[in-house]
Coordinates of N, CA and C in Angstrom, one line a residue:
M1 N 9.0 7.6 8.3 CA 7.8 6.8 8.6 C 6.8 7.1 7.5
V2 N 6.0 6.1 7.3 CA 4.9 6.1 6.3 C 3.6 6.0 7.1
K3 N 2.6 6.8 6.8 CA 1.3 6.7 7.5 C 0.4 5.8 6.6
I4 N 0.0 4.7 7.1 CA -0.8 3.7 6.4 C -2.1 3.6 7.2
N5 N -3.2 3.9 6.5 CA -4.6 3.9 7.1 C -4.5 4.5 8.5
G6 N -3.8 5.7 8.6 CA -3.8 6.5 9.8 C -2.8 6.1 10.8
E7 N -2.0 5.0 10.6 CA -1.1 4.5 11.5 C 0.4 4.6 11.0
E8 N 1.2 5.2 11.8 CA 2.6 5.4 11.4 C 3.3 4.0 11.3
K9 N 4.0 3.7 10.2 CA 4.7 2.4 10.1 C 6.1 2.7 9.5
N10 N 7.1 1.9 10.0 CA 8.5 2.0 9.5 C 8.7 1.1 8.3
V11 N 8.2 1.5 7.1 CA 8.3 0.6 6.0 C 8.9 1.4 4.8
V12 N 9.6 2.5 5.1 CA 10.3 3.2 4.0 C 11.3 2.3 3.3
G13 N 11.2 2.4 2.0 CA 12.1 1.6 1.1 C 11.5 0.3 0.6
K14 N 10.4 -0.1 1.2 CA 9.7 -1.3 0.7 C 8.8 -1.0 -0.4
T15 N 8.6 -1.9 -1.3 CA 7.7 -1.7 -2.4 C 6.3 -1.9 -1.8
V16 N 5.3 -1.3 -2.5 CA 3.9 -1.5 -2.1 C 3.6 -3.0 -2.1
A17 N 4.0 -3.7 -3.1 CA 3.7 -5.2 -3.1 C 4.3 -5.9 -1.9
E18 N 5.6 -5.5 -1.5 CA 6.2 -6.1 -0.3 C 5.4 -5.8 0.9
Y19 N 5.0 -4.6 1.1 CA 4.2 -4.2 2.3 C 2.9 -5.0 2.3
L20 N 2.2 -5.0 1.2 CA 0.9 -5.7 1.2 C 1.0 -7.2 1.5
T21 N 2.0 -7.8 0.9 CA 2.2 -9.3 1.1 C 2.6 -9.6 2.6
E22 N 3.5 -8.8 3.1 CA 4.0 -9.0 4.5 C 2.9 -8.7 5.5
S23 N 1.9 -7.8 5.1 CA 0.8 -7.5 6.0 C -0.4 -8.4 5.8
G24 N -0.3 -9.4 4.9 CA -1.4 -10.3 4.8 C -2.5 -9.9 3.9
Y25 N -2.3 -8.9 3.1 CA -3.4 -8.4 2.1 C -3.3 -9.3 0.9
D26 N -4.5 -9.6 0.3 CA -4.6 -10.2 -1.0 C -4.5 -9.1 -2.0
I27 N -3.4 -9.1 -2.7 CA -3.2 -8.0 -3.7 C -4.3 -7.8 -4.7
K28 N -4.9 -9.0 -5.1 CA -6.0 -8.9 -6.0 C -7.3 -8.2 -5.5
R29 N -7.4 -8.1 -4.2 CA -8.6 -7.6 -3.6 C -8.4 -6.3 -2.8
V30 N -7.4 -5.5 -3.2 CA -7.2 -4.3 -2.5 C -7.0 -3.1 -3.6
A31 N -7.3 -1.9 -3.1 CA -6.9 -0.7 -3.9 C -6.0 0.1 -3.0
V32 N -5.0 0.7 -3.6 CA -4.0 1.5 -2.8 C -4.0 2.9 -3.4
E33 N -4.1 3.9 -2.4 CA -3.9 5.3 -2.7 C -2.7 5.8 -2.0
I34 N -1.9 6.5 -2.7 CA -0.7 7.1 -2.1 C -0.7 8.6 -2.4
N35 N -0.7 9.4 -1.3 CA -0.7 10.8 -1.3 C -1.9 11.3 -2.2
G36 N -3.0 10.7 -2.1 CA -4.2 11.2 -2.8 C -4.4 10.6 -4.2
D37 N -3.5 9.8 -4.7 CA -3.6 9.3 -6.0 C -3.7 7.7 -6.0
I38 N -4.7 7.2 -6.8 CA -4.8 5.8 -6.9 C -3.6 5.2 -7.6
L39 N -3.0 4.1 -7.0 CA -1.9 3.5 -7.6 C -2.4 2.3 -8.4
P40 N -2.1 2.2 -9.8 CA -2.5 1.1 -10.5 C -1.8 -0.2 -10.0
K41 N -2.5 -1.3 -10.1 CA -1.9 -2.6 -9.6 C -0.6 -2.9 -10.3
A42 N -0.5 -2.5 -11.6 CA 0.7 -2.8 -12.3 C 2.0 -2.1 -11.8
H43 N 1.8 -1.1 -10.9 CA 2.9 -0.4 -10.3 C 3.2 -0.8 -8.9
Y44 N 2.5 -1.8 -8.3 CA 2.8 -2.2 -6.9 C 4.2 -2.7 -6.8
E45 N 4.7 -3.4 -7.8 CA 6.0 -4.1 -7.7 C 7.2 -3.1 -7.7
N46 N 6.9 -1.9 -8.4 CA 8.1 -1.0 -8.6 C 7.8 0.4 -7.9
T47 N 6.9 0.5 -7.1 CA 6.6 1.7 -6.3 C 7.1 1.6 -4.9
F48 N 8.1 2.4 -4.6 CA 8.8 2.3 -3.2 C 8.1 3.3 -2.3
L49 N 7.8 2.9 -1.1 CA 7.3 3.7 -0.1 C 8.3 4.7 0.4
Q50 N 8.0 6.0 0.5 CA 9.0 7.0 0.9 C 8.5 7.7 2.2
D51 N 9.5 8.2 2.9 CA 9.3 8.9 4.2 C 8.3 10.0 3.9
G52 N 7.2 10.1 4.7 CA 6.2 11.1 4.6 C 5.0 10.7 3.8
D53 N 5.1 9.6 3.1 CA 3.9 9.1 2.3 C 2.7 8.9 3.2
N54 N 1.5 9.2 2.6 CA 0.3 8.9 3.3 C -0.5 7.9 2.4
V55 N -0.6 6.7 2.9 CA -1.2 5.6 2.1 C -2.5 5.1 2.7
E56 N -3.4 4.8 1.8 CA -4.7 4.2 2.2 C -4.8 2.9 1.5
V57 N -5.1 1.8 2.2 CA -5.3 0.5 1.6 C -6.7 0.1 1.9
V58 N -7.5 -0.1 0.8 CA -8.9 -0.5 1.0 C -9.1 -1.9 0.5
S59 N -9.6 -2.8 1.3 CA -9.9 -4.2 0.9 C -11.3 -4.3 0.4
F60 N -11.5 -5.1 -0.6 CA -12.8 -5.4 -1.2 C -13.3 -6.7 -0.6
V61 N -14.6 -6.7 -0.2 CA -15.2 -7.9 0.4 C -16.4 -8.2 -0.4
G62 N -16.4 -9.5 -0.8 CA -17.5 -10.0 -1.6 C -18.7 -10.4 -0.8
G63 N -19.8 -10.4 -1.4 CA -21.0 -10.9 -0.6 C -22.2 -10.8 -1.5
G64 N -23.3 -11.2 -0.9 CA -24.5 -11.1 -1.8 C -25.7 -10.9 -1.0

């Protein structure tokens, strides 16, 4: 299991990009942290979620 934003999810083996797309996130408007480290967007396609990972996904919201 992978803990994402405090919630356990069964997404082991998926890439970060797959998870974000399937979950409805706009990849251009999020930041991802895995186990305390910010993941560069260039790595979303080839970083696989592993059992025990702790992931935080933060969405950016524009406004004025």
